[in-house]
PDB file of N, CA and C in Angstrom:
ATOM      1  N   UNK P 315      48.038  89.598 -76.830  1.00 39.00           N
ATOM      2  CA  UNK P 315      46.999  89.697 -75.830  1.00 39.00           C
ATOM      3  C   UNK P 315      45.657  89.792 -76.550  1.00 39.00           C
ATOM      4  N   UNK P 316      44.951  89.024 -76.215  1.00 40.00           N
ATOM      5  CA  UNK P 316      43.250  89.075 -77.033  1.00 40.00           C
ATOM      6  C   UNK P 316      43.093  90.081 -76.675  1.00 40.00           C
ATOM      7  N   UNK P 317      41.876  90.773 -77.764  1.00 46.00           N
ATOM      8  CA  UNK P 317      40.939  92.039 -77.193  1.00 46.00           C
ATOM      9  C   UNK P 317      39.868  91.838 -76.616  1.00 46.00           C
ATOM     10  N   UNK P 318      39.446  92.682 -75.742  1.00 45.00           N
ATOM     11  CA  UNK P 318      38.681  92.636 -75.066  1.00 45.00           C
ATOM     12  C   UNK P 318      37.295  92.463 -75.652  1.00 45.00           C
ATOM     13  N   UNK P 319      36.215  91.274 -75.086  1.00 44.00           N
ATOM     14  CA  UNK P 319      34.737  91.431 -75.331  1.00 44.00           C
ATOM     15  C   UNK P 319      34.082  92.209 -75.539  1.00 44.00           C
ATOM     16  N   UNK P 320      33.351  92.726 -76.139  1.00 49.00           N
ATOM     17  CA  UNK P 320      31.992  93.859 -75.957  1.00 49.00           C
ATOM     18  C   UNK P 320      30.983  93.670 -75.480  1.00 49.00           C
ATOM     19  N   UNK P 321      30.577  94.461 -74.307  1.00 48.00           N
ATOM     20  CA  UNK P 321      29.910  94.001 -73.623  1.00 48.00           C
ATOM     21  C   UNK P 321      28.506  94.341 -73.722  1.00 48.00           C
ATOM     22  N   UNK P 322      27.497  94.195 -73.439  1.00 50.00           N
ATOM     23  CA  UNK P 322      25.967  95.206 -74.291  1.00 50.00           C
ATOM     24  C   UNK P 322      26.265  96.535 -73.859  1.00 50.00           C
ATOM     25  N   UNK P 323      25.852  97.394 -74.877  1.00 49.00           N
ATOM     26  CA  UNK P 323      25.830  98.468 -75.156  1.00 49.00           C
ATOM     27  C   UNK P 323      27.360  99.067 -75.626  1.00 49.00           C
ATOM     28  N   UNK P 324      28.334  98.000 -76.056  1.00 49.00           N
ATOM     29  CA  UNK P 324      29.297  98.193 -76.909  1.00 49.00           C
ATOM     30  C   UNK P 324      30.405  98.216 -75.804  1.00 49.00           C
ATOM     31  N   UNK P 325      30.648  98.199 -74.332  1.00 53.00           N
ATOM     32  CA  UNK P 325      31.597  98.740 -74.031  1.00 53.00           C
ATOM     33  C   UNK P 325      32.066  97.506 -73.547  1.00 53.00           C
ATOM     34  N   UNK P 326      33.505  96.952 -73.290  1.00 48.00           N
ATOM     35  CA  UNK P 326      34.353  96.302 -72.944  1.00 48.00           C
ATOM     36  C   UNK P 326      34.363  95.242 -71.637  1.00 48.00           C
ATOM     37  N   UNK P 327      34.087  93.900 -71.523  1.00 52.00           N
ATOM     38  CA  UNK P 327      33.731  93.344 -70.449  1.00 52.00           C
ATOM     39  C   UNK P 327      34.506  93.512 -69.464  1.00 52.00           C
ATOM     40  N   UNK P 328      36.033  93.933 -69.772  1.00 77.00           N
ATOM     41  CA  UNK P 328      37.166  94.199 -68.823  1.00 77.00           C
ATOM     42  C   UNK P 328      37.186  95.667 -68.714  1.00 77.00           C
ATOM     43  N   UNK P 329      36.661  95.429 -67.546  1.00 92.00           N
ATOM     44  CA  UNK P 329      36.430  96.931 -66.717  1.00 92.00           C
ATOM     45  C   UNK P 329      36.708  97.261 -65.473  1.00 92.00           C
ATOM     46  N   UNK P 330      36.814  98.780 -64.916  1.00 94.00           N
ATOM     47  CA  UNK P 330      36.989  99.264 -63.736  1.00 94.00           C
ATOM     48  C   UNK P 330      36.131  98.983 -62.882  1.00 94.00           C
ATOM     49  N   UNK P 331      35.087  98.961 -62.908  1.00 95.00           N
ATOM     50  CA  UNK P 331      33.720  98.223 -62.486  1.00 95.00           C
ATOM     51  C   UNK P 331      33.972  96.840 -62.115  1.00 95.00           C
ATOM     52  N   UNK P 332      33.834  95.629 -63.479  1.00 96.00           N
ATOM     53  CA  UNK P 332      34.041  94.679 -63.197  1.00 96.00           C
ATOM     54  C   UNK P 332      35.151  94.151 -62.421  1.00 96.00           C
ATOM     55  N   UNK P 333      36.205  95.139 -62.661  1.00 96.00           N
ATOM     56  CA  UNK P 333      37.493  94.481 -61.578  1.00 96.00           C
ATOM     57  C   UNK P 333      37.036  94.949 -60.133  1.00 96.00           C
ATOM     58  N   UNK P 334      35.769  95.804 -59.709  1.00 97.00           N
ATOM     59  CA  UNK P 334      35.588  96.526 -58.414  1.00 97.00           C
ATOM     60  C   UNK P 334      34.906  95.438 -57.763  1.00 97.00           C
ATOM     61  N   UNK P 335      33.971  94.742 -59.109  1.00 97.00           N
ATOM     62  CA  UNK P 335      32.862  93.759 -58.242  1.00 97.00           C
ATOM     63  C   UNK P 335      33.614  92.214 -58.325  1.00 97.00           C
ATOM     64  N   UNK P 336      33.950  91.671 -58.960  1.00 96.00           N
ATOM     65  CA  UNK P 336      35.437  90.522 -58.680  1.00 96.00           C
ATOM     66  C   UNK P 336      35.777  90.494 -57.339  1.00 96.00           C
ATOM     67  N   UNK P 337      36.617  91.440 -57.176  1.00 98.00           N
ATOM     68  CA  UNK P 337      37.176  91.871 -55.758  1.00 98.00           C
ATOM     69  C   UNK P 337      35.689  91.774 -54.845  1.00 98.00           C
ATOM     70  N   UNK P 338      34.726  92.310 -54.848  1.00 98.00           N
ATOM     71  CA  UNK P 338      33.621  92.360 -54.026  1.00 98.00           C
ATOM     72  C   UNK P 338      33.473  91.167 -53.809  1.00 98.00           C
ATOM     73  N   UNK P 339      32.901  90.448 -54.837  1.00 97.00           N
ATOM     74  CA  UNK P 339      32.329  89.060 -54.905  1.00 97.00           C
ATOM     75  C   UNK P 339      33.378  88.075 -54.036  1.00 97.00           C
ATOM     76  N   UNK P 340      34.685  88.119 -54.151  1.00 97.00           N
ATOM     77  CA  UNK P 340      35.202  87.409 -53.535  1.00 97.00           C
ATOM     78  C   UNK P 340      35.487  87.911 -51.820  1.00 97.00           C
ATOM     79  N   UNK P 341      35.567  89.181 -51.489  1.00 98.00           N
ATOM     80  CA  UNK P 341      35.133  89.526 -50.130  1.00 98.00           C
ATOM     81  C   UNK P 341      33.965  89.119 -49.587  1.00 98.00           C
ATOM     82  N   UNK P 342      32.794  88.840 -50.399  1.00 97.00           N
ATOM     83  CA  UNK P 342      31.287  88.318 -49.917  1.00 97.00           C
ATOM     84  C   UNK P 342      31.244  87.049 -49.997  1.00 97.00           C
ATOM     85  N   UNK P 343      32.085  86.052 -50.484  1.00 97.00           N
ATOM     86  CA  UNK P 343      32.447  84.633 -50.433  1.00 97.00           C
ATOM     87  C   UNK P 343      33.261  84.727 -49.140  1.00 97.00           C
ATOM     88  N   UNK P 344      34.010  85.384 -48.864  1.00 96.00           N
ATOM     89  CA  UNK P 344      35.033  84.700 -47.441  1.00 96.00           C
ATOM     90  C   UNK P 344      34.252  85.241 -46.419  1.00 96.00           C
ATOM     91  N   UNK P 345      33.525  86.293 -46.676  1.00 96.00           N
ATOM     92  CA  UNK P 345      32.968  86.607 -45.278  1.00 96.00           C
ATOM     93  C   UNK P 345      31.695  85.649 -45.150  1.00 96.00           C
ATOM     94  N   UNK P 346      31.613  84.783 -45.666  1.00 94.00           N
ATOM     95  CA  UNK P 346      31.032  83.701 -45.624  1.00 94.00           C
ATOM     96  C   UNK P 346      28.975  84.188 -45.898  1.00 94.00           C
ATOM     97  N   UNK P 347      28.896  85.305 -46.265  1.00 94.00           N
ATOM     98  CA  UNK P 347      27.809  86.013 -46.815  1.00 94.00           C
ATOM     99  C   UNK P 347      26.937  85.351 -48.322  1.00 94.00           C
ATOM    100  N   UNK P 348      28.047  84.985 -49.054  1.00 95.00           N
ATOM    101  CA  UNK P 348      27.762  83.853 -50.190  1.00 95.00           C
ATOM    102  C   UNK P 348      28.374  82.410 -50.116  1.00 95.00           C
ATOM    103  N   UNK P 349      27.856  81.701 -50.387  1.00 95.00           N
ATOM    104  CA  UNK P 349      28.128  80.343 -50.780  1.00 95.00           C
ATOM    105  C   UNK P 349      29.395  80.616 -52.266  1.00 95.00           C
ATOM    106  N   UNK P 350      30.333  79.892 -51.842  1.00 94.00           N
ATOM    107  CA  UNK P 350      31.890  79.844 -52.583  1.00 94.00           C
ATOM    108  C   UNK P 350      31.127  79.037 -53.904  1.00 94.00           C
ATOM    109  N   UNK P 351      31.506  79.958 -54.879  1.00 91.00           N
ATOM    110  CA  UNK P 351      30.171  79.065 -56.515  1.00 91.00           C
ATOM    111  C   UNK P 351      31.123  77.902 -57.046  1.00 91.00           C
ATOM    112  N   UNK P 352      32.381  77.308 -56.572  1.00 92.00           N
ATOM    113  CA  UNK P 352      32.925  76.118 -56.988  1.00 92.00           C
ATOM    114  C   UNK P 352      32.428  75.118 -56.354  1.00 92.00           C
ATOM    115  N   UNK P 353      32.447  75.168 -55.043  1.00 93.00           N
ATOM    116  CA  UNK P 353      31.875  74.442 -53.605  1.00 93.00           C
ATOM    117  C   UNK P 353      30.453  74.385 -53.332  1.00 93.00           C
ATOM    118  N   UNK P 354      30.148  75.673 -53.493  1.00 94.00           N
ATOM    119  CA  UNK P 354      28.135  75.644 -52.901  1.00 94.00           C
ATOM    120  C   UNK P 354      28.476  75.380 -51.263  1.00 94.00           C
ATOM    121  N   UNK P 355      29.280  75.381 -51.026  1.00 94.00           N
ATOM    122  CA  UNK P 355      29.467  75.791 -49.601  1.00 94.00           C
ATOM    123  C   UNK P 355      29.895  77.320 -48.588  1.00 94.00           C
ATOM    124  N   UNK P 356      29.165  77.707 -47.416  1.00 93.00           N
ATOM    125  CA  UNK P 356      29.894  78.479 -47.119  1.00 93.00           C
ATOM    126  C   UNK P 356      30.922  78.424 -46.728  1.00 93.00           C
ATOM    127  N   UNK P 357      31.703  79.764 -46.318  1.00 93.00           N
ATOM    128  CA  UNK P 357      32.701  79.475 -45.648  1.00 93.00           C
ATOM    129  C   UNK P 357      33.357  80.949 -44.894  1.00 93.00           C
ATOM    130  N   UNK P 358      34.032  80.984 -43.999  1.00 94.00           N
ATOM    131  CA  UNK P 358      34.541  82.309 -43.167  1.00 94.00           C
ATOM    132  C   UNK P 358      36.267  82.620 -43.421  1.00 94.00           C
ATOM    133  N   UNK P 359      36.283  83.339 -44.190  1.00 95.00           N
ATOM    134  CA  UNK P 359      37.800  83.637 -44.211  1.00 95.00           C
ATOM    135  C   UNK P 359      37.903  84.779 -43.973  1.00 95.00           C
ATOM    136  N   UNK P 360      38.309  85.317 -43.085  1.00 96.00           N
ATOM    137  CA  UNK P 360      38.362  87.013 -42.790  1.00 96.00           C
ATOM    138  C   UNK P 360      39.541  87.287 -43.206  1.00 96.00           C
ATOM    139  N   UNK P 361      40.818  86.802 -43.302  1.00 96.00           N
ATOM    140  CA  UNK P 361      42.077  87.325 -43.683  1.00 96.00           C
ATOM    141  C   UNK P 361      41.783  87.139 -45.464  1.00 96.00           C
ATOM    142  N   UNK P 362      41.568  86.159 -46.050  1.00 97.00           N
ATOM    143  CA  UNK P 362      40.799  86.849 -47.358  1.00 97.00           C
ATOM    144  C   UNK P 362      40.336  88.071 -47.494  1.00 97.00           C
ATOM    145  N   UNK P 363      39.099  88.231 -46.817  1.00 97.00           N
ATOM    146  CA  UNK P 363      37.790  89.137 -47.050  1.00 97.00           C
ATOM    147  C   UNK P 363      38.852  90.657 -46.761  1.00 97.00           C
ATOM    148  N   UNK P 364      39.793  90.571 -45.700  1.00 97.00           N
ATOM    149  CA  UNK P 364      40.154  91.622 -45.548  1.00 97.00           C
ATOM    150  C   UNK P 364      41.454  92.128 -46.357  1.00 97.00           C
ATOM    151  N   UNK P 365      41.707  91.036 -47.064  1.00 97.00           N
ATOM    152  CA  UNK P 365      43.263  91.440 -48.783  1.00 97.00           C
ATOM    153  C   UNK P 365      42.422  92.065 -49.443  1.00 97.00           C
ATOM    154  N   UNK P 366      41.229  91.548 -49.582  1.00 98.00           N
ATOM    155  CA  UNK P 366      39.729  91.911 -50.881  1.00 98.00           C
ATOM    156  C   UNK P 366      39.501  93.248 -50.901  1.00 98.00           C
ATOM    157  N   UNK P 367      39.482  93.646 -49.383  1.00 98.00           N
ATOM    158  CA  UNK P 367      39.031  94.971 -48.859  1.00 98.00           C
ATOM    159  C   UNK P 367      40.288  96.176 -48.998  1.00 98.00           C
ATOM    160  N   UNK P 368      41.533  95.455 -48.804  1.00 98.00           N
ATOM    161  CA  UNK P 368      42.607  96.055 -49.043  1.00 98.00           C
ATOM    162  C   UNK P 368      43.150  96.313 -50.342  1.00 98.00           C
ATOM    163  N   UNK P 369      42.942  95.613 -51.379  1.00 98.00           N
ATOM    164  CA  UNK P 369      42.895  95.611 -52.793  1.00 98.00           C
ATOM    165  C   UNK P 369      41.966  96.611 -53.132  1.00 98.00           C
ATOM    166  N   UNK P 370      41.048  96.779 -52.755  1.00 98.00           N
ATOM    167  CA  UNK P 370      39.691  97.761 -53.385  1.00 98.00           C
ATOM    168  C   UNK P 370      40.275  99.341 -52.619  1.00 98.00           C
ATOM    169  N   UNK P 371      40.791  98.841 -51.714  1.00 97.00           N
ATOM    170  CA  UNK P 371      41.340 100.179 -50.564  1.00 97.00           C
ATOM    171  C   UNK P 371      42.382 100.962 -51.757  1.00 97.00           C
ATOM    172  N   UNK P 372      43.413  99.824 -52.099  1.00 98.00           N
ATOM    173  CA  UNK P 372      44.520 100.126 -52.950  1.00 98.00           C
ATOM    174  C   UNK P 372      43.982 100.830 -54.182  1.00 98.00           C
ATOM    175  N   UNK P 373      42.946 100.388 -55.156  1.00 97.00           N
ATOM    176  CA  UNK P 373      42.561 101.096 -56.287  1.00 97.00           C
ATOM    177  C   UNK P 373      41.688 102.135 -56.271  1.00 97.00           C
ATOM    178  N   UNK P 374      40.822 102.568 -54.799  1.00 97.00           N
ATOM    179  CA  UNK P 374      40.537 103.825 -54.723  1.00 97.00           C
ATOM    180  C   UNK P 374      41.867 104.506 -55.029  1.00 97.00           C
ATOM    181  N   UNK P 375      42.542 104.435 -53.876  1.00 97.00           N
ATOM    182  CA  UNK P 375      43.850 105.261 -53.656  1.00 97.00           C
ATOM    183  C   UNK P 375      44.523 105.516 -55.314  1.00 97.00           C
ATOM    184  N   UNK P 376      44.849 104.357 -55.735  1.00 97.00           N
ATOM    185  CA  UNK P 376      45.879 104.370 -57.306  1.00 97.00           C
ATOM    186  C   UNK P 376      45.244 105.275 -57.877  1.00 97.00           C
ATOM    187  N   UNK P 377      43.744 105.136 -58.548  1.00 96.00           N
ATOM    188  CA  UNK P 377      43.197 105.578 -59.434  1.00 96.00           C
ATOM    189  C   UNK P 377      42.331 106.826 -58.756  1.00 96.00           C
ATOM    190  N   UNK P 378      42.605 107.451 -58.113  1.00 96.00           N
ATOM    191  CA  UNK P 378      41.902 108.760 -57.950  1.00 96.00           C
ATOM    192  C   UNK P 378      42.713 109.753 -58.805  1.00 96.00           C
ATOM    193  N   UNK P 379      41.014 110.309 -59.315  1.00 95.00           N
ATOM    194  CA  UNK P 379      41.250 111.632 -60.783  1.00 95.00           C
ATOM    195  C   UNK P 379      41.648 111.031 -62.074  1.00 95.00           C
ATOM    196  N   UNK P 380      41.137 109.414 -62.053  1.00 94.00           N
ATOM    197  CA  UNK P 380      40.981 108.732 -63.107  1.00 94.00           C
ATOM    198  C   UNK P 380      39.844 108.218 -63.406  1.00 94.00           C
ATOM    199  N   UNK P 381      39.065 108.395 -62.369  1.00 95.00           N
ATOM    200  CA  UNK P 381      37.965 107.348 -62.585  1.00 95.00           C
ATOM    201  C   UNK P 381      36.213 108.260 -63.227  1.00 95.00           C
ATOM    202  N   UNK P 382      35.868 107.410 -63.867  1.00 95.00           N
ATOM    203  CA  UNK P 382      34.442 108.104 -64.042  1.00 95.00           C
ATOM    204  C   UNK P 382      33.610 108.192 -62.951  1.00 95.00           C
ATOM    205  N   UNK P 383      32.626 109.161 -62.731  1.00 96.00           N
ATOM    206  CA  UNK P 383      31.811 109.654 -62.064  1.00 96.00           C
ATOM    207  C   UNK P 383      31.378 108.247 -61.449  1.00 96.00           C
ATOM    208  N   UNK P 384      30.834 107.550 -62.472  1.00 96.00           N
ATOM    209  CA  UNK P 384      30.263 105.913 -61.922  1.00 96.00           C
ATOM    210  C   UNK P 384      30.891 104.976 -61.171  1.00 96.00           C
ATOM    211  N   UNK P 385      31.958 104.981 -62.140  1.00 96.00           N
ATOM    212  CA  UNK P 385      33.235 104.109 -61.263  1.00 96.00           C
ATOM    213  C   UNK P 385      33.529 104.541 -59.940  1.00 96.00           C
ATOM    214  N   UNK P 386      33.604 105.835 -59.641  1.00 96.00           N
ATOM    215  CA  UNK P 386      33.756 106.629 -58.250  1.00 96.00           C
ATOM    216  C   UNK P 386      32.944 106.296 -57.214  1.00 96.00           C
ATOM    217  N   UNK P 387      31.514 105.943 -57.831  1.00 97.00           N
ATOM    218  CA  UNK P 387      30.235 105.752 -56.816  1.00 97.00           C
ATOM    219  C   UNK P 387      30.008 104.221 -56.623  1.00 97.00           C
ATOM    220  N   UNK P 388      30.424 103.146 -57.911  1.00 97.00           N
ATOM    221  CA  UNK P 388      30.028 101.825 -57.347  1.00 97.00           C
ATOM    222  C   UNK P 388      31.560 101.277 -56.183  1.00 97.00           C
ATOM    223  N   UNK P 389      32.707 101.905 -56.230  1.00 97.00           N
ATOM    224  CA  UNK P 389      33.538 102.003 -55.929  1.00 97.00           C
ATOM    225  C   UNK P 389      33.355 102.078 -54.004  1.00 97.00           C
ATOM    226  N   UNK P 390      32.901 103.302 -54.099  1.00 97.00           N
ATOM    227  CA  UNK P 390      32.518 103.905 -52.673  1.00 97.00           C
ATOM    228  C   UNK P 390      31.581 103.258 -52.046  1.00 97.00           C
ATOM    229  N   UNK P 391      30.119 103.001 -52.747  1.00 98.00           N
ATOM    230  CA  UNK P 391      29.272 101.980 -52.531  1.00 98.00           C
ATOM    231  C   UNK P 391      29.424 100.627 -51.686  1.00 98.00           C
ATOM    232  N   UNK P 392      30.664 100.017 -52.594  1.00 98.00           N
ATOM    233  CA  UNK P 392      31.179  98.733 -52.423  1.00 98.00           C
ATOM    234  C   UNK P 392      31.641  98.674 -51.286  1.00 98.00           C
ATOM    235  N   UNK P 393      33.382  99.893 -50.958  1.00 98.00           N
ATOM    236  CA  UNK P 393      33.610  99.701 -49.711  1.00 98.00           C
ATOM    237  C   UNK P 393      33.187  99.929 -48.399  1.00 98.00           C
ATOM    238  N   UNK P 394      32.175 101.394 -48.727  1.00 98.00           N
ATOM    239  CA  UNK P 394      31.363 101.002 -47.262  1.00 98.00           C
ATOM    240  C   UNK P 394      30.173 100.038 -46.847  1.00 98.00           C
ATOM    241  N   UNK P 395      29.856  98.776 -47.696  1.00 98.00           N
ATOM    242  CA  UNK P 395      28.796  97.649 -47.637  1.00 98.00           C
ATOM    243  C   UNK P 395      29.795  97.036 -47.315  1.00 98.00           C
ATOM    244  N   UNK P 396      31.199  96.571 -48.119  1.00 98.00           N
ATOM    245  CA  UNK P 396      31.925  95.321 -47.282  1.00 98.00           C
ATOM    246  C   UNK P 396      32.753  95.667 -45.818  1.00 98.00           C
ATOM    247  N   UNK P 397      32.848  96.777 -45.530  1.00 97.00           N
ATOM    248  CA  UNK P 397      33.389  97.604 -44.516  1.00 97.00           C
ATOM    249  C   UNK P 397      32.636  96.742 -43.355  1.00 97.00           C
ATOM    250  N   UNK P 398      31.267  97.401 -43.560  1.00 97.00           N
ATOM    251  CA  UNK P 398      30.227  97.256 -42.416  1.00 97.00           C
ATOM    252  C   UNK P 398      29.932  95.587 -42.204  1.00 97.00           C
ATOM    253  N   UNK P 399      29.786  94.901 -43.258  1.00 96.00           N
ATOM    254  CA  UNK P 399      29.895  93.254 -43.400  1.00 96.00           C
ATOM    255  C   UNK P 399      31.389  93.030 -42.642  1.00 96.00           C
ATOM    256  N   UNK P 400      32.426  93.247 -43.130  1.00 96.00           N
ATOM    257  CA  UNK P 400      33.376  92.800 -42.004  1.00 96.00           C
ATOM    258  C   UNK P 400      33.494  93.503 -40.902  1.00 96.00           C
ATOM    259  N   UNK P 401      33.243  94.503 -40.752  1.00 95.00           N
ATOM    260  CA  UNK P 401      32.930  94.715 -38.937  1.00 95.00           C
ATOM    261  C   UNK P 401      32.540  93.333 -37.946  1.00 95.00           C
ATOM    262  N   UNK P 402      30.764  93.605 -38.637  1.00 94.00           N
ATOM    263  CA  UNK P 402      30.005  92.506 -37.988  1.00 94.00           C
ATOM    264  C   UNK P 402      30.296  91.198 -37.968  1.00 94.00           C
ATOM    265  N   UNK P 403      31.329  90.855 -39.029  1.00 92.00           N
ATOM    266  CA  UNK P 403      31.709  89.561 -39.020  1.00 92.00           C
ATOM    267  C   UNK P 403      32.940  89.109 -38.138  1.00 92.00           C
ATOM    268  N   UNK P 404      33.539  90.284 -37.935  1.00 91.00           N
ATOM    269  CA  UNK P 404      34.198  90.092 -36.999  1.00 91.00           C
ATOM    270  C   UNK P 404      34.135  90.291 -35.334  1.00 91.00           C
ATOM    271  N   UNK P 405      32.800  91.007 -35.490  1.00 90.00           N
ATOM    272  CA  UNK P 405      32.166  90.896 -34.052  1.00 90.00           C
ATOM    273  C   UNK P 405      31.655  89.347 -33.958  1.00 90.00           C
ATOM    274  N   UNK P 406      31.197  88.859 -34.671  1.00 82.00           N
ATOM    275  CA  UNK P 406      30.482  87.440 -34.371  1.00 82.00           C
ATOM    276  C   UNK P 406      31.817  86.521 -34.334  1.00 82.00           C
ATOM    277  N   UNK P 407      32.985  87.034 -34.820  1.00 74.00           N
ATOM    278  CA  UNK P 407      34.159  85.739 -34.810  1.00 74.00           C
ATOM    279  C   UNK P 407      35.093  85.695 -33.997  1.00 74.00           C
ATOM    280  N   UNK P 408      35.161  86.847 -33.462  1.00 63.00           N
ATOM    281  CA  UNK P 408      36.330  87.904 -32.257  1.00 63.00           C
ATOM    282  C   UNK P 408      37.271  88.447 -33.399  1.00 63.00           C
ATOM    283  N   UNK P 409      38.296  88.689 -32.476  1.00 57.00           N
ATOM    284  CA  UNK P 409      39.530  89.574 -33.169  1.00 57.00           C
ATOM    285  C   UNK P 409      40.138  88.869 -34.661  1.00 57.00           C
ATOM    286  N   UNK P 410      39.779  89.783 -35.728  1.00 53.00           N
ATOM    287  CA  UNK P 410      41.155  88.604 -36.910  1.00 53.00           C
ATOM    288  C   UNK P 410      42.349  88.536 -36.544  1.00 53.00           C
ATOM    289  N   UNK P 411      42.739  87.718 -36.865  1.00 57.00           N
ATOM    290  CA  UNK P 411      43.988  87.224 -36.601  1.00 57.00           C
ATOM    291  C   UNK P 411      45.013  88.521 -36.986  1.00 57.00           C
ATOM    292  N   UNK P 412      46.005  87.794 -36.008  1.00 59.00           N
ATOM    293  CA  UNK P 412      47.461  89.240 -36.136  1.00 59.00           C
ATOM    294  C   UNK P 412      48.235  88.567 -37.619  1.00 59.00           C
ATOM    295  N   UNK P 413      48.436  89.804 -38.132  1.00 60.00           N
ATOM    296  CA  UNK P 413      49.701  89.405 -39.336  1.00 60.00           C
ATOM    297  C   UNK P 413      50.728  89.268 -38.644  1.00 60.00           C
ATOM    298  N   UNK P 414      51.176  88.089 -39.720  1.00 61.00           N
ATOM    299  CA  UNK P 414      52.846  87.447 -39.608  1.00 61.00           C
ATOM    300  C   UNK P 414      53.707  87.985 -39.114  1.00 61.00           C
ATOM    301  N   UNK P 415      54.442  88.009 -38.445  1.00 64.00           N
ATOM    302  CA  UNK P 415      55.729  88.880 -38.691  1.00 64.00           C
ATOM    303  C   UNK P 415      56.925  88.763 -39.275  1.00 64.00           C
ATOM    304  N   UNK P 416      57.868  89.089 -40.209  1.00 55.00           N
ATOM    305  CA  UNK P 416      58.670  88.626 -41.243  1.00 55.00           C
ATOM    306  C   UNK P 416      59.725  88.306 -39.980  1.00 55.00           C
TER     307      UNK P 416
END
């Protein structure tokens, strides 16, 4: 497995952080808030935006009483901005869709 980059100020490009805003970035692409950077197009995927939201949901949960003070706050930050973005996006789209049923 390669090692990880250094990132300025010495610390590691693969981070708790960077895996927080990944996940972000791609919740702010489906909620159609950014232009998709392969495409340059928008686009509305709420069952995306809302795995994105559920993934970030999941690593609060995993990693609590692991995380640094920082990590804790861009963390919290994140999910109540994409929270409130998919609300409204789903007021403007109606109901998301129902999950599958196996």
């Amino acid at each position: 497995m390669p090692e990880p980059v250094p990132g300025p100020g010495g610390e590691s490009e693969r981070s708790l952080v960077g895996l927080f805003m990944m996940l972000a970035s791609s919740a702010v692409v489906s909620l159609g808030d950014a232009p998709d950077p392969l495409t340059g197009q928008r686009r509305r995927d709420l069952e995306n935006a809302a795995d994105a939201l559920d993934l970030l949901a999941l690593l609060r949960e995993k990693t609590e009483g692991h995380r640094s003070p920082e990590e804790t706050q861009v963390l919290g930050e994140l999910l109540y901005d994409l929270q409130l973005r998919y609300v409204n996006a789903t007021k403007r789209s109606g109901p998301p869709p129902a999950p599958a049923r196996p």
